[in-house]
Short mmCIF file of C-alpha atoms and ligand atoms in Angstrom, two decimals:
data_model
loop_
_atom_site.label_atom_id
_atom_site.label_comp_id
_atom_site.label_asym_id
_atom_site.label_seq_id
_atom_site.Cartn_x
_atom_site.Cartn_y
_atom_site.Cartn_z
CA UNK A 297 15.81 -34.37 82.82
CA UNK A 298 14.18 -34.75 79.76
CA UNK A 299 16.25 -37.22 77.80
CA UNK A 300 15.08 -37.33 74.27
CA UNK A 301 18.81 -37.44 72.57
CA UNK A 302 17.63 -35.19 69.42
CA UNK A 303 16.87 -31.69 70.15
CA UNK A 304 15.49 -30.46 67.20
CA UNK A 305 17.96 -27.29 65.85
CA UNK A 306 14.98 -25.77 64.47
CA UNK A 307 13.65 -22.96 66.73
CA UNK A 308 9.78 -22.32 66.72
CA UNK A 309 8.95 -18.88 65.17
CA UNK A 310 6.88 -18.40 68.34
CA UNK A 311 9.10 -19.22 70.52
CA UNK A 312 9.72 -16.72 73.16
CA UNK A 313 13.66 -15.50 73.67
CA UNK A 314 13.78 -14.21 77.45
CA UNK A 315 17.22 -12.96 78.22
CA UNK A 316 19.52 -12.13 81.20
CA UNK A 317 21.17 -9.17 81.73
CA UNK A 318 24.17 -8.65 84.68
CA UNK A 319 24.63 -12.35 85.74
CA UNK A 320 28.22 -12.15 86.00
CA UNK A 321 29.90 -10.13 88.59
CA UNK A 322 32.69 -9.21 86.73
CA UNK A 323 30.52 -8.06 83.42
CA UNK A 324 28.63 -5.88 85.68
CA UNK A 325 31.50 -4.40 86.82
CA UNK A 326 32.79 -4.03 83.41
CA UNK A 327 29.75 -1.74 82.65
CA UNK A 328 29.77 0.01 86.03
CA UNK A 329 25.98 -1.53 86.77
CA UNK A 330 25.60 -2.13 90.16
CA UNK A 331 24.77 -5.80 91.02
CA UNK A 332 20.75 -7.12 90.47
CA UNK A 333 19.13 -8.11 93.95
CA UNK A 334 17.23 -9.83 91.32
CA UNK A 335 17.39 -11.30 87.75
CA UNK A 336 17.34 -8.47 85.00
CA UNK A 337 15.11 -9.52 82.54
CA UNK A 338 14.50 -8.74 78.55
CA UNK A 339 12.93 -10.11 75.60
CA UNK A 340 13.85 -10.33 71.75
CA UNK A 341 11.82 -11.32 69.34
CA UNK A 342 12.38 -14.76 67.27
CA UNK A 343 13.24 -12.31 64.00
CA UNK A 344 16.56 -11.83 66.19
CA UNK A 345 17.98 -15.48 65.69
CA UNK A 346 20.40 -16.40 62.91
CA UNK A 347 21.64 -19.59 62.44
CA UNK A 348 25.65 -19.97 62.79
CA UNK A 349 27.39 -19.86 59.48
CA UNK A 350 24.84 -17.27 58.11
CA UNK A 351 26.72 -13.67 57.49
CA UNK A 352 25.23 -10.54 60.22
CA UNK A 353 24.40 -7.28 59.12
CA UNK A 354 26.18 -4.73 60.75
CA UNK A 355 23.10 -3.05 62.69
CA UNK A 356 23.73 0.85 61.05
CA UNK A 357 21.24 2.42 63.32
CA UNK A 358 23.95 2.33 65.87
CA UNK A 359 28.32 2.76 65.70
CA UNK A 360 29.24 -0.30 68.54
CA UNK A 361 28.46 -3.23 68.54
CA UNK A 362 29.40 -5.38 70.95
CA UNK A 363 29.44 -9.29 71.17
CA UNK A 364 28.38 -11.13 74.72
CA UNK A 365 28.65 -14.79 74.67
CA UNK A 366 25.92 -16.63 76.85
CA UNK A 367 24.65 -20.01 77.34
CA UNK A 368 21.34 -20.34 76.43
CA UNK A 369 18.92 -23.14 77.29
CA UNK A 370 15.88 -24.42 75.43
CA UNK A 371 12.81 -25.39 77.29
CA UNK A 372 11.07 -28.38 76.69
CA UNK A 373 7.92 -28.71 78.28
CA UNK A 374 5.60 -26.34 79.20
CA UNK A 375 4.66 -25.17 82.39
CA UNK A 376 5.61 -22.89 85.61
CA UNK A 377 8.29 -23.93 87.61
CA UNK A 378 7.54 -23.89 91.27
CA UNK A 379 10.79 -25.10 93.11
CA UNK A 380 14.22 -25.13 92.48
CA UNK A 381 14.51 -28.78 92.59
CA UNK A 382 12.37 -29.54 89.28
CA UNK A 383 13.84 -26.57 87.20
CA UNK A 384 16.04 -28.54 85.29
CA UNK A 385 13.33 -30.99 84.52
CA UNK A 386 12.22 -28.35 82.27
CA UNK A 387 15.37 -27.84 80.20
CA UNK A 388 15.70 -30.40 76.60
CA UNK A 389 18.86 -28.79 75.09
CA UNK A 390 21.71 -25.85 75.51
CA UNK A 391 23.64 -24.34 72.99
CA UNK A 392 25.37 -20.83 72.91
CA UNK A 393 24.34 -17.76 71.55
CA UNK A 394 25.46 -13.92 71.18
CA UNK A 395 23.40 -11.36 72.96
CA UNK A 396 24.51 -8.92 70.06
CA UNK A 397 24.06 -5.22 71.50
CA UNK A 398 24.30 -1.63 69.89
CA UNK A 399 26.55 -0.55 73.36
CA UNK A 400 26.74 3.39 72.19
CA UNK A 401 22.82 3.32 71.74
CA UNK A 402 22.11 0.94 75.03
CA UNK A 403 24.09 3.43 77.10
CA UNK A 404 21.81 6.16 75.64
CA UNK A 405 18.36 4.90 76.81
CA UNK A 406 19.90 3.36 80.22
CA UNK A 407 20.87 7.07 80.97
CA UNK A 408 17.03 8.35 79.92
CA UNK A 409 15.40 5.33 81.84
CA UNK A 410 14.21 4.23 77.98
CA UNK A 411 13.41 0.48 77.22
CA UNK A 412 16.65 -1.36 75.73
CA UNK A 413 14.75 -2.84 72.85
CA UNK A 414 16.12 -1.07 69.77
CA UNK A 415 19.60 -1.66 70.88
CA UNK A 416 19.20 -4.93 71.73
CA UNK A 417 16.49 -6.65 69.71
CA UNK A 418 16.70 -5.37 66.43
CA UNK A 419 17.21 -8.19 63.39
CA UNK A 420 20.29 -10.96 63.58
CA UNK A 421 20.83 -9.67 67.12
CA UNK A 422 20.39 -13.37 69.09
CA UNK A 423 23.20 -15.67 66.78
CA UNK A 424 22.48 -19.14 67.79
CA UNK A 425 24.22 -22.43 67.97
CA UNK A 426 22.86 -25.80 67.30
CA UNK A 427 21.44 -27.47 70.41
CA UNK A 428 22.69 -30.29 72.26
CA UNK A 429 20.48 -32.94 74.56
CA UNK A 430 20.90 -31.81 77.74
CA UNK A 431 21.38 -35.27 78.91
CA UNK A 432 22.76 -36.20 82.69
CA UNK A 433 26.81 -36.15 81.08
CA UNK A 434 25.90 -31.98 80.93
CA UNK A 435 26.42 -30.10 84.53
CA UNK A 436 24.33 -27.19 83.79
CA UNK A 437 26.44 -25.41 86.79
CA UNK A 438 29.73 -26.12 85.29
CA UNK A 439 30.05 -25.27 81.52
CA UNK A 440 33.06 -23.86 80.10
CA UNK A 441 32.86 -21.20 77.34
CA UNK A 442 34.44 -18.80 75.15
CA UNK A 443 34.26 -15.89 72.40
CA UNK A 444 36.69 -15.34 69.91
CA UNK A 445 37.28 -12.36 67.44
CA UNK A 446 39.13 -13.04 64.50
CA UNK A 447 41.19 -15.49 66.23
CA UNK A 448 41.74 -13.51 69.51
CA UNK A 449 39.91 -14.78 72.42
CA UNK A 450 37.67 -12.02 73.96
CA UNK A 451 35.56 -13.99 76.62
CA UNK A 452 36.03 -16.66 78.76
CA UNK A 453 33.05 -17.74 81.27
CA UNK A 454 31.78 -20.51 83.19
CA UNK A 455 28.34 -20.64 84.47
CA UNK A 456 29.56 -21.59 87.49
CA UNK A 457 30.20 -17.96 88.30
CA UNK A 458 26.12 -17.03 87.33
CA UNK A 459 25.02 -14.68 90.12
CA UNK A 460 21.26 -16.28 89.43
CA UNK A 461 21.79 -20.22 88.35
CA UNK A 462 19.64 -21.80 85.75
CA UNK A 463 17.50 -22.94 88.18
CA UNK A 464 16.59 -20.20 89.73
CA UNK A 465 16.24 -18.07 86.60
CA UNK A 466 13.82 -20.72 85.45
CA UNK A 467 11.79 -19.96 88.75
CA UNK A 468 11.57 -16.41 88.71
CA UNK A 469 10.35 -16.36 84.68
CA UNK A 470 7.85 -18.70 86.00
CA UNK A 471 6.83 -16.30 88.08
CA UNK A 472 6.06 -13.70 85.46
CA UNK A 473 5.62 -16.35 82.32
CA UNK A 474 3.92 -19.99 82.29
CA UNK A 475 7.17 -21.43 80.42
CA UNK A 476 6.42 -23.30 76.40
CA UNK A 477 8.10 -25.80 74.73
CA UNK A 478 11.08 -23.94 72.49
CA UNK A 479 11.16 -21.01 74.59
CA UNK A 480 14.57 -20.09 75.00
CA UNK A 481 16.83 -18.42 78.00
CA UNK A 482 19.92 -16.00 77.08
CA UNK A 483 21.73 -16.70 80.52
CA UNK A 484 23.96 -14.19 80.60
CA UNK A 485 27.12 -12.70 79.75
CA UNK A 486 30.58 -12.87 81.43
CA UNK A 487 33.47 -10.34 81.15
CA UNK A 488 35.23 -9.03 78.13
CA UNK A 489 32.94 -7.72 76.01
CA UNK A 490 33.96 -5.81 73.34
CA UNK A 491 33.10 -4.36 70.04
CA UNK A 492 32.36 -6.37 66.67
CA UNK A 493 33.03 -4.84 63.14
CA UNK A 494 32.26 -5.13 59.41
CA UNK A 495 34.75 -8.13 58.07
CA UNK A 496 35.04 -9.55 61.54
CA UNK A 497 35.07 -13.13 61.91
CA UNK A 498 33.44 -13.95 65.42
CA UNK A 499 33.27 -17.64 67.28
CA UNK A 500 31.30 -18.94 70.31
CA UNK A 501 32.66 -22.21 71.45
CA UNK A 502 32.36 -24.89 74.43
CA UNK A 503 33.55 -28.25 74.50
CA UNK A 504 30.41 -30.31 75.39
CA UNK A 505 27.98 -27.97 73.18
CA UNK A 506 30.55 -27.23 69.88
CA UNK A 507 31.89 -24.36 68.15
CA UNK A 508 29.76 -21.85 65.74
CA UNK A 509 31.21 -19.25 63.87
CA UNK A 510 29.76 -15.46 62.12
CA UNK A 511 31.08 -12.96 59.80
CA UNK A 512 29.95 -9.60 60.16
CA UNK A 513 29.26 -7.85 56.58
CA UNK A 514 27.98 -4.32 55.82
ZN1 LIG B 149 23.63 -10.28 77.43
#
């Protein structure tokens, strides 16, 4: 582990944001995707991230958007993970995010084989916490977390229930990606999606990483 107790809450403007789609059973189900044989794998750019507190732009190329709450982990040394056993050597911090997603217009390009970029990666569509040391108190295979909407809880996961564990996600990018200090993983959502609109007040919260709150304007 690396154990430096200040992860900075700045993210690098080249950092890479790889994301996971389908890593909880019950999400895929949700969406009627069959289950990945392997880890389904995206990108969005860093012009995606917006600090918590800061108010989202309702994304008016598309009608639904939809909020997924996922742990996300920072990386903090560079390199290609070769075995399961050092994977978590490469992880400094973990905070949560929202993989923010235009669900009309996502269903529209997964029907005509089209990349998911403009429904997933357009601006303010990664919201992201502040990051917490991920220090030997944090079980990466046992954090609790939640999405609320105006109050109303939406989402409750555990990344317990990840089909591909950090670990092993942090393998297979290596496979594709030598790994950079600040790049950051979007693990995955679990069940209860659900849509997000203008005057909506949404919150991402875990107990060992903290709470972080949006509003969605027009
Ligand atoms: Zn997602």
């Amino acid at each position: 582990m690396v154990t430096n107790s200040v992860v900075p809450g700045t993210v690098s403007a080249d950092a890479r944001i790889f994301c996971i789609g389908r890593n909880y059973a019950e999400h895929a189900a949700e969406l009627a995707n069959p289950l990945p044989a392997a880890p389904v794998i995206f990108m969005k750019p860093p012009s995606s991230l917006v600090r918590a507190g800061q108010p989202i732009h309702f994304p008016h190329h598309g009608q639904e958007l939809h909020h997924e709450v996922e742990l996300v982990v920072k990386i903090g040394r560079a390199g290609r993970v070769g075995a399961l056993d050092q994977a978590l050597s490469y992880v400094a911090g973990i905070s949560l995010g929202l993989d923010l997603t235009l669900r009309d217009l996502q269903q529209q390009l997964k029907q005509k084989g089209l990349p998911w970029e403009v429904a997933k990666a357009f601006d303010q569509s990664a919201p992201i916490g502040e990051f917490v040391a991920c220090d030997a108190s944090i079980d990466l295979g046992d954090i609790a977390f939640r999405c609320s909407v105006n109050g109303v809880q939406r989402q409750a996961g555990n990344s317990r229930d990840m089909i591909f564990p950090v670990a092993r996600l942090l393998v297979e990018l290596s496979r594709i990606w030598t790994l950079q200090p600040g790049d950051l993983l979007f693990t995955g959502t679990p069940a209860g999606v659900g849509p997000l609109r203008i005057g909506d007040r949404v919150e991402i919260a875990s107990d060992p990483i903290g709470s972080f709150a949006w509003s969605i304007v027009a």
